[in-house]
Structure formats: C-alpha cells, structure tokens
Short mmCIF file of C-alpha atoms in Angstrom, two decimals:
data_model
loop_
_atom_site.label_atom_id
_atom_site.label_comp_id
_atom_site.label_asym_id
_atom_site.label_seq_id
_atom_site.Cartn_x
_atom_site.Cartn_y
_atom_site.Cartn_z
CA MET A 112 -230.87 58.99 -152.71
CA LEU A 113 -230.87 62.78 -153.08
CA THR A 114 -228.66 64.58 -152.17
CA ARG A 115 -228.52 66.74 -149.27
CA PRO A 116 -227.17 69.97 -149.06
CA THR A 117 -224.10 71.30 -147.11
CA VAL A 118 -224.70 72.85 -144.05
CA SER A 119 -221.87 75.34 -142.57
CA VAL A 120 -222.02 76.38 -139.17
CA ILE A 121 -219.80 79.31 -138.32
CA ILE A 122 -218.78 79.57 -134.56
CA LEU A 123 -217.94 82.77 -133.88
CA ASN A 124 -215.11 82.54 -130.93
CA TYR A 125 -214.61 85.97 -128.43
CA ASN A 126 -212.00 83.62 -125.08
CA GLY A 127 -214.94 81.25 -125.93
CA LEU A 128 -212.46 78.70 -124.34
CA SER A 129 -214.67 77.78 -121.83
CA PHE A 130 -217.15 76.86 -123.62
CA LEU A 131 -215.30 75.69 -126.63
CA PRO A 132 -214.76 72.20 -125.42
CA ARG A 133 -218.38 71.28 -125.25
CA CYS A 134 -220.08 73.04 -127.83
CA LEU A 135 -217.84 71.43 -130.57
CA GLU A 136 -218.10 67.96 -128.58
CA THR A 137 -222.39 68.25 -129.23
CA LEU A 138 -221.53 69.40 -132.89
CA GLN A 139 -220.33 66.73 -133.42
CA LYS A 140 -223.12 64.54 -132.73
CA THR A 141 -225.83 65.82 -134.71
CA SER A 142 -227.88 64.04 -136.91
CA TYR A 143 -228.08 66.25 -139.92
CA ALA A 144 -225.14 65.98 -142.37
CA PRO A 145 -223.40 66.88 -144.86
CA LEU A 146 -221.88 69.84 -141.85
CA GLU A 147 -218.64 71.70 -142.72
CA ILE A 148 -217.34 73.54 -139.25
CA VAL A 149 -216.25 76.21 -139.09
CA VAL A 150 -214.32 78.18 -136.65
CA VAL A 151 -214.01 82.64 -136.77
CA ASP A 152 -211.75 83.61 -134.14
CA ASN A 153 -212.34 87.20 -133.21
CA ASN A 154 -208.47 87.48 -131.73
CA SER A 155 -208.70 85.58 -128.80
CA THR A 156 -206.36 85.57 -126.11
CA ASP A 157 -206.91 82.39 -124.07
CA GLY A 158 -205.85 79.42 -126.08
CA SER A 159 -208.73 78.89 -128.08
CA LEU A 160 -207.03 78.55 -130.97
CA GLU A 161 -204.29 76.34 -130.37
CA TYR A 162 -207.19 74.07 -128.07
CA ILE A 163 -209.33 73.81 -131.72
CA ARG A 164 -205.76 72.85 -133.87
CA GLN A 165 -204.90 70.21 -131.48
CA ASN A 166 -208.29 68.82 -130.59
CA TYR A 167 -210.15 69.69 -133.50
CA PRO A 168 -207.71 69.56 -136.49
CA ARG A 169 -210.65 68.97 -139.41
CA VAL A 170 -212.77 72.48 -137.25
CA LYS A 171 -211.70 75.22 -140.19
CA LEU A 172 -209.97 78.63 -138.94
CA ILE A 173 -210.85 82.29 -139.70
CA GLU A 174 -208.27 83.84 -138.58
CA PHE A 175 -209.40 87.88 -137.72
CA ARG A 176 -205.95 89.94 -136.18
CA GLU A 177 -208.47 92.62 -134.11
CA ASN A 178 -212.16 92.02 -132.74
CA LEU A 179 -214.66 93.11 -135.47
CA GLY A 180 -217.72 92.05 -133.28
CA TYR A 181 -220.69 89.97 -134.16
CA SER A 182 -221.61 92.01 -137.66
CA ARG A 183 -217.92 92.21 -139.24
CA ALA A 184 -216.93 88.95 -138.17
CA TYR A 185 -219.99 86.91 -140.03
CA ASN A 186 -219.93 89.80 -143.22
CA ALA A 187 -216.21 88.71 -143.38
CA ALA A 188 -216.50 85.03 -143.02
CA VAL A 189 -219.90 83.45 -144.98
CA PRO A 190 -218.54 83.99 -148.87
CA GLN A 191 -215.82 81.31 -147.44
CA VAL A 192 -217.74 78.74 -146.56
CA SER A 193 -218.99 76.45 -148.90
CA GLY A 194 -222.66 75.88 -147.55
CA GLU A 195 -225.80 76.94 -149.83
CA TYR A 196 -226.55 76.81 -145.96
CA THR A 197 -225.12 78.41 -142.55
CA VAL A 198 -225.88 78.45 -139.48
CA LEU A 199 -224.59 81.28 -137.10
CA LEU A 200 -223.13 79.98 -134.19
CA ASN A 201 -222.72 81.17 -131.05
CA PHE A 202 -219.29 79.78 -128.91
CA ASP A 203 -221.43 79.31 -125.86
CA VAL A 204 -224.22 76.30 -127.05
CA GLU A 205 -224.94 72.93 -127.09
CA VAL A 206 -227.06 71.82 -129.50
CA ALA A 207 -229.61 68.36 -129.49
CA ALA A 208 -227.80 66.08 -132.24
CA ASN A 209 -231.50 66.51 -134.08
CA TRP A 210 -231.56 70.69 -133.86
CA LEU A 211 -230.83 70.80 -137.80
CA ASP A 212 -233.01 68.17 -139.02
CA GLN A 213 -236.35 70.44 -138.69
CA ALA A 214 -234.88 73.97 -139.86
CA MET A 215 -233.72 71.94 -142.69
CA GLU A 216 -236.78 70.20 -143.45
CA LEU A 217 -238.26 73.09 -143.76
CA MET A 218 -235.60 75.63 -145.83
CA GLU A 219 -236.08 72.91 -148.44
CA ALA A 220 -239.84 72.97 -148.44
CA GLU A 221 -240.10 76.60 -148.35
CA PRO A 222 -238.33 78.74 -151.08
CA ARG A 223 -238.51 82.29 -149.59
CA LEU A 224 -237.79 81.04 -145.91
CA ALA A 225 -234.66 83.70 -145.07
CA ALA A 226 -233.94 82.24 -142.24
CA VAL A 227 -234.87 79.87 -140.04
CA GLN A 228 -234.01 79.90 -135.55
CA PRO A 229 -234.37 76.08 -133.51
CA LYS A 230 -235.75 76.39 -130.40
CA LEU A 231 -233.68 78.15 -128.14
CA LYS A 232 -233.65 77.08 -124.23
CA GLN A 233 -231.03 77.42 -121.12
CA TYR A 234 -227.62 76.19 -120.83
CA GLN A 235 -227.75 75.89 -117.56
CA ASN A 236 -231.46 74.67 -116.90
CA HIS A 237 -232.87 72.98 -119.81
CA ASP A 238 -236.80 72.99 -118.42
CA ASN A 239 -236.67 76.65 -119.01
CA PHE A 240 -236.53 79.37 -122.43
CA GLU A 241 -233.03 80.89 -122.64
CA TYR A 242 -233.64 85.03 -122.85
CA SER A 243 -232.30 85.68 -127.04
CA GLY A 244 -233.84 83.48 -128.87
CA GLY A 245 -237.00 81.09 -126.78
CA SER A 246 -239.68 79.76 -129.23
CA GLY A 247 -239.16 82.35 -131.98
CA GLY A 248 -238.91 86.16 -131.63
CA PHE A 249 -241.11 89.53 -132.47
CA ILE A 250 -241.73 93.22 -131.67
CA ASP A 251 -243.76 95.71 -130.80
CA ARG A 252 -244.47 98.83 -132.86
CA PHE A 253 -241.99 100.58 -130.94
CA GLY A 254 -239.10 98.42 -131.58
CA TYR A 255 -239.20 96.81 -128.41
CA PRO A 256 -238.12 92.63 -128.78
CA PHE A 257 -239.67 89.50 -127.05
CA VAL A 258 -240.46 86.05 -127.69
CA ARG A 259 -242.66 83.46 -126.96
CA GLY A 260 -240.96 81.96 -123.91
CA ARG A 261 -239.99 85.50 -122.20
CA ILE A 262 -241.11 88.71 -121.81
CA PHE A 263 -238.24 91.02 -120.56
CA ASP A 264 -236.57 88.94 -117.62
CA HIS A 265 -239.13 86.79 -117.16
CA ILE A 266 -238.81 83.68 -118.60
CA GLU A 267 -241.59 80.39 -119.20
CA GLN A 268 -240.48 77.37 -118.41
CA ASP A 269 -241.54 75.06 -121.35
CA THR A 270 -244.01 72.95 -121.22
CA GLY A 271 -244.77 72.29 -125.01
CA GLN A 272 -247.09 75.62 -125.34
CA PHE A 273 -244.82 77.20 -128.34
CA ASP A 274 -244.00 74.27 -130.18
CA ASP A 275 -245.50 74.99 -133.76
CA VAL A 276 -243.91 76.18 -136.73
CA VAL A 277 -244.58 79.74 -136.87
CA PRO A 278 -243.59 83.08 -139.01
CA ILE A 279 -241.48 84.95 -136.25
CA PHE A 280 -240.38 88.57 -137.13
CA TRP A 281 -236.86 87.49 -136.07
CA ALA A 282 -234.77 85.08 -134.83
CA THR A 283 -231.95 84.93 -132.79
CA GLY A 284 -228.07 85.62 -133.54
CA ALA A 285 -227.16 83.16 -131.43
CA ALA A 286 -228.33 80.16 -133.99
CA LEU A 287 -229.49 81.38 -136.74
CA VAL A 288 -229.67 78.91 -140.12
CA VAL A 289 -229.62 80.87 -142.38
CA ARG A 290 -229.23 80.44 -146.53
CA LYS A 291 -226.14 82.11 -148.04
CA SER A 292 -227.70 83.70 -150.70
CA ALA A 293 -230.54 85.74 -148.71
CA PHE A 294 -227.83 86.37 -146.58
CA VAL A 295 -225.98 88.45 -149.71
CA GLU A 296 -229.16 89.17 -151.51
CA ALA A 297 -229.80 91.32 -147.93
CA GLY A 298 -226.58 92.57 -148.02
CA GLY A 299 -225.59 91.11 -145.02
CA LEU A 300 -225.36 92.29 -141.00
CA ASP A 301 -225.27 96.18 -140.62
CA GLY A 302 -221.73 95.73 -139.78
CA ASP A 303 -221.96 99.92 -137.46
CA PHE A 304 -224.20 97.31 -135.15
CA PHE A 305 -221.39 95.88 -133.81
CA MET A 306 -223.16 93.80 -131.43
CA HIS A 307 -226.65 93.27 -130.36
CA MET A 308 -230.02 93.86 -132.03
CA GLU A 309 -227.90 93.34 -135.49
CA GLU A 310 -230.25 89.93 -135.97
CA LEU A 311 -233.48 91.33 -135.62
CA ASP A 312 -232.46 94.29 -138.19
CA LEU A 313 -231.36 92.15 -141.33
CA CYS A 314 -234.76 89.77 -140.64
CA TRP A 315 -236.30 93.65 -140.66
CA ARG A 316 -235.58 93.36 -143.87
CA TRP A 317 -235.52 90.06 -145.06
CA TRP A 318 -239.44 90.90 -144.37
CA LEU A 319 -239.33 94.29 -146.57
CA THR A 320 -238.01 92.06 -149.54
CA GLY A 321 -240.72 89.65 -149.59
CA TRP A 322 -238.03 86.72 -147.27
CA GLU A 323 -239.87 85.08 -144.45
CA VAL A 324 -238.87 83.75 -141.33
CA LYS A 325 -239.77 80.96 -139.00
CA VAL A 326 -238.76 79.64 -136.28
CA ALA A 327 -238.83 74.82 -135.98
CA PRO A 328 -238.64 74.22 -132.27
CA ARG A 329 -238.68 70.19 -132.53
CA GLY A 330 -234.72 70.54 -132.63
CA GLU A 331 -233.59 72.40 -129.11
CA VAL A 332 -230.08 74.23 -128.41
CA TYR A 333 -229.11 75.14 -124.60
CA HIS A 334 -226.93 78.77 -124.00
CA TRP A 335 -226.01 79.47 -121.61
CA ALA A 336 -226.89 83.40 -121.77
CA GLY A 337 -224.72 86.50 -121.89
CA ALA A 338 -221.78 84.59 -121.67
CA ALA A 339 -219.82 87.15 -124.03
CA LEU A 340 -221.14 90.37 -122.30
CA ALA A 341 -221.46 88.94 -118.47
CA ALA A 342 -219.73 90.75 -117.11
CA ASP A 343 -220.38 94.05 -118.54
CA ARG A 344 -223.91 94.89 -118.34
CA TYR A 345 -223.42 98.57 -119.02
CA HIS A 346 -222.96 97.84 -122.98
CA LYS A 347 -225.36 95.23 -123.32
CA MET A 348 -227.66 97.75 -123.08
CA TYR A 349 -226.59 101.19 -124.08
CA TYR A 350 -225.74 98.31 -126.89
CA ASN A 351 -229.70 97.40 -127.50
CA HIS A 352 -230.93 101.15 -126.93
CA ARG A 353 -228.88 102.33 -129.41
CA ASN A 354 -229.40 99.82 -132.55
CA GLY A 355 -233.15 99.85 -131.51
CA LEU A 356 -233.05 103.04 -132.17
CA THR A 357 -231.22 102.57 -135.16
CA MET A 358 -233.25 99.50 -136.51
CA MET A 359 -236.83 101.44 -135.68
CA PHE A 360 -235.30 104.70 -138.04
CA LYS A 361 -233.46 102.37 -140.79
CA ASN A 362 -236.88 99.81 -141.61
CA TYR A 363 -239.51 101.11 -141.15
CA SER A 364 -241.70 103.72 -144.12
CA PRO A 365 -242.01 107.30 -143.51
CA TRP A 366 -245.63 106.97 -141.27
CA ASN A 367 -244.81 104.59 -139.02
CA VAL A 368 -241.28 106.64 -138.17
CA LEU A 369 -243.48 109.80 -137.39
CA LYS A 370 -246.17 106.82 -135.64
CA SER A 371 -243.63 104.77 -133.54
CA PHE A 372 -240.41 107.32 -133.07
CA PRO A 373 -241.68 109.73 -130.89
CA ALA A 374 -244.16 107.52 -127.93
CA ARG A 375 -239.96 104.53 -128.61
CA PHE A 376 -238.11 108.38 -127.39
CA LEU A 377 -240.78 108.82 -124.47
CA LEU A 378 -240.81 104.94 -123.06
CA ASP A 379 -236.86 106.09 -123.76
CA TRP A 380 -236.98 108.43 -121.71
CA ILE A 381 -239.15 107.22 -118.64
CA THR A 382 -236.71 104.40 -118.35
CA VAL A 383 -233.99 107.16 -117.54
CA PHE A 384 -236.21 108.65 -114.89
CA ALA A 385 -237.06 105.27 -113.39
CA SER A 386 -233.04 103.84 -113.73
CA LEU A 387 -232.82 106.56 -111.55
CA LEU A 388 -235.13 106.06 -108.88
CA ARG A 389 -234.46 102.83 -108.76
CA LYS A 390 -230.52 103.92 -108.17
CA GLU A 391 -229.67 102.17 -111.48
CA PRO A 392 -227.68 105.11 -112.91
CA LYS A 393 -225.87 103.00 -115.71
CA ARG A 394 -228.69 101.88 -117.24
CA SER A 395 -230.23 105.73 -117.45
CA LEU A 396 -226.77 106.41 -118.94
CA ALA A 397 -226.50 103.62 -121.51
CA VAL A 398 -230.31 105.69 -122.73
CA LEU A 399 -228.99 108.76 -122.54
CA ALA A 400 -225.93 107.33 -124.63
CA SER A 401 -227.98 105.63 -127.15
CA HIS A 402 -229.71 108.50 -128.40
CA TRP A 403 -226.05 111.08 -128.29
CA TYR A 404 -225.60 108.22 -130.85
CA PHE A 405 -228.10 108.32 -133.37
CA LEU A 406 -228.71 111.92 -132.97
CA THR A 407 -225.13 112.40 -133.94
CA ARG A 408 -225.34 110.00 -136.22
CA LEU A 409 -228.61 110.73 -137.93
CA PRO A 410 -226.41 111.68 -141.38
CA VAL A 411 -225.75 108.44 -142.07
CA LEU A 412 -228.35 106.58 -140.42
CA ILE A 413 -230.55 109.07 -142.89
CA ARG A 414 -228.28 107.38 -146.02
CA LYS A 415 -228.91 104.15 -145.15
CA ARG A 416 -232.47 104.40 -144.33
CA ARG A 417 -232.41 105.30 -148.52
CA GLU A 418 -230.31 102.15 -148.68
CA VAL A 419 -232.71 100.27 -146.84
CA GLN A 420 -236.51 101.67 -148.70
CA GLU A 421 -234.96 101.47 -151.84
CA ARG A 422 -234.86 97.56 -151.86
CA ARG A 423 -238.22 97.72 -149.87
CA ARG A 424 -240.79 95.01 -152.44
CA VAL A 425 -243.17 95.60 -150.25
CA LYS A 426 -245.49 97.28 -147.01
CA ASP A 427 -245.20 97.15 -143.72
CA ARG A 428 -249.07 96.84 -143.89
CA ASP A 429 -247.99 93.38 -145.45
CA TYR A 430 -245.60 91.98 -142.69
CA ALA A 431 -248.01 93.41 -140.23
CA HIS A 432 -248.85 90.08 -138.15
CA VAL A 433 -245.62 89.57 -137.21
CA ILE A 434 -245.21 92.94 -135.30
CA PHE A 435 -247.42 93.84 -131.73
CA PRO A 436 -249.34 96.56 -132.15
CA GLY A 437 -249.61 97.59 -129.01
CA SER A 438 -246.94 98.42 -126.25
CA ILE A 439 -244.98 95.12 -124.44
CA VAL A 440 -243.73 97.80 -121.85
CA TRP A 441 -247.14 99.38 -121.18
CA ARG A 442 -248.16 95.62 -120.51
CA TYR A 443 -245.62 94.21 -118.74
CA PHE A 444 -244.96 97.03 -116.47
CA VAL A 445 -248.75 98.57 -115.55
CA HIS A 446 -250.90 95.70 -116.44
CA LYS A 447 -248.97 93.02 -115.33
CA GLN A 448 -248.70 90.41 -117.70
CA LYS A 449 -245.73 89.00 -117.81
CA THR A 450 -246.14 85.96 -120.03
CA TYR A 451 -246.40 86.11 -124.18
CA ARG A 452 -249.56 84.23 -124.55
CA GLN A 453 -251.15 87.15 -121.33
CA ILE A 454 -249.54 89.85 -123.95
CA THR A 455 -250.33 88.41 -126.92
CA THR A 456 -254.16 87.30 -126.33
CA GLU A 457 -256.05 89.79 -128.83
CA TRP A 458 -253.44 90.02 -130.79
#
C-alpha cells in the first residue's frame, strides 16, 4: 500500500476562542490521514492558546507577538510545517469528515495543480453557499471577484448545480489546499495586502507561471462569513478595493492594464457617488482611501509588477477561460442578473 503524503492544516487564529472548539473538534474527524494540525496565533488575548494547550496538546502551536495579518502570518508559518501539502484554514469553520478526500485525489493526480478548494457553505445554514468561496472563484475583466453560488450579496442555495470539478481563477483563502512547493515557488502571499484578496493575487500569479487551480466540490467546509471583521465593514471594503487595484496592476499584461484600468476606476467612482446617494458614506470613503493608497504607493507597485512579470511563463490569453470577459457590475446592477448561471450564460 502506498504511503499517502502528509497534509498540514494551518489554522490562523486571532481571538477565535468562540469558534476554535468546533473547528478543532470537526478536524479530528477528518477521514484523510496523515494529518498535521497547526494553530498559528496572531497575538490573541482571549485565552485561545490556553484552551488549545489544555484540550488539544497534540496540536502544534506557532505564536507571534504581534498581529501579522493573514499574508505575513501564513508566509512565516508554511516553512515550519512538515506536510508536502498544506491547508490555509480559517478558525471560523467546521469541516465535513471527507472535506479533503477529493482535493487530495486531484492534487496527487495532477502535478501542475497548485491549489484546490472544497465547496464552501454557510456555517449558519448548510443548504446555502457561502460568500467567500462557494464552489470556486472567478473575476471579471475589471478585477471584480465572484463565485459559483454568490454574485455580490446574492447567495444561492446549493442544489448540486456546481458539483463538477472545473478550473477556477481563484480558490478561497478560508480553506485553501496548497501544494507547498508551488506556494514557495510563487513567493507566498503578498505581505502588503495584510488581509482580503491575497488568495486571488496568489492564484493569479500561479496562472501566470503555468500552474492551475481547481475546485473539489465533493468536500464541504462550513464558514461563518465575516467573523473576523464582522464589526468593521469599513476596513473590509477598503482592503477589498485597495487590494483589487493592486492585484490587477501587478498581474495583467501591459495591454490589459491599459484596457481595463480606466473602466475599473470609472466603476469605482460610480460606487462612490451611488453610495453617497444611498447614505453609505463609509463605502465611499473606503473606495477613495483605496485609490489614494494605490496612487501614493505607485513606485513600490511598479517594482512589484516588474518582479511578477519577470516570472511570467504564459500570456493572458492562455488562462482567459477563467476570467469573465464582461462586467459583472453591469450584469448585476443594470441587467438584474443575480446568479452565476444567468451572468455566464454566453461565456
């Protein structure tokens, strides 16, 4: 019998004591083995570490003395784990027993597969897809993300409509199954993102260098959407817009930057004015702050873009099948198309 490769599950924790017990309890029932469970702590103050030491002494702990954010914490932790494969897992999840089985079958069968995500569904309602992952993520040509099962704030019920294994543009960072060698080769996550969109940027860099990303929908993970930033909508909106612009600028070819950036800025400014009309000033401020960040950081971003483009192995057209060629903003808000199937009918 062939020995199966070790998978290291890295749970990034920051004051997650209210969720960790259920997360760790369900992980113990994972059917895949061998499994290493690691908790990386971003300087929690809620007793998380004491709870783990008392109740899960076999769980490996990596402790940081400050909150490094999502990207830097994972970049520091991944080299310290033993597995050939690793999973970047949020603390606010519970997992089905078979959540890793199909993902690992795909990883072992396809050597150019950098990452896979299981199906993500709501922690509160297992019948519905979850905002941050659904059954695999995509972007439109202007960098706006969406998933199979969720367009903007419209969530679909899972009726088996997205149970096929397909290439996806990005896999959710809430439950990201990664080939460690691909993670290291790509240089890890962009530490300047701090949080939000960092997995999209990483997956884009994988596509640029000839790797692929897929969804393994037989496995399910249940995610409590937005638990880490539930009380801070402003920063969520700010990082999403800021990091979306950064990601596009770094990764698109020069021609596609010229084609897509003016329209992206226009769409963002429409958001600013529409939010003011809806009396949502925080959203307007978040978009404006993201543009200010982008413009003031342009010299640094130009250097980063150069580094990314030097690693490029394929042209944008070689992975165009995972980027929607139109605008989901236009389809959703003007044509009132609310589901993945409605929006992508002609794709």
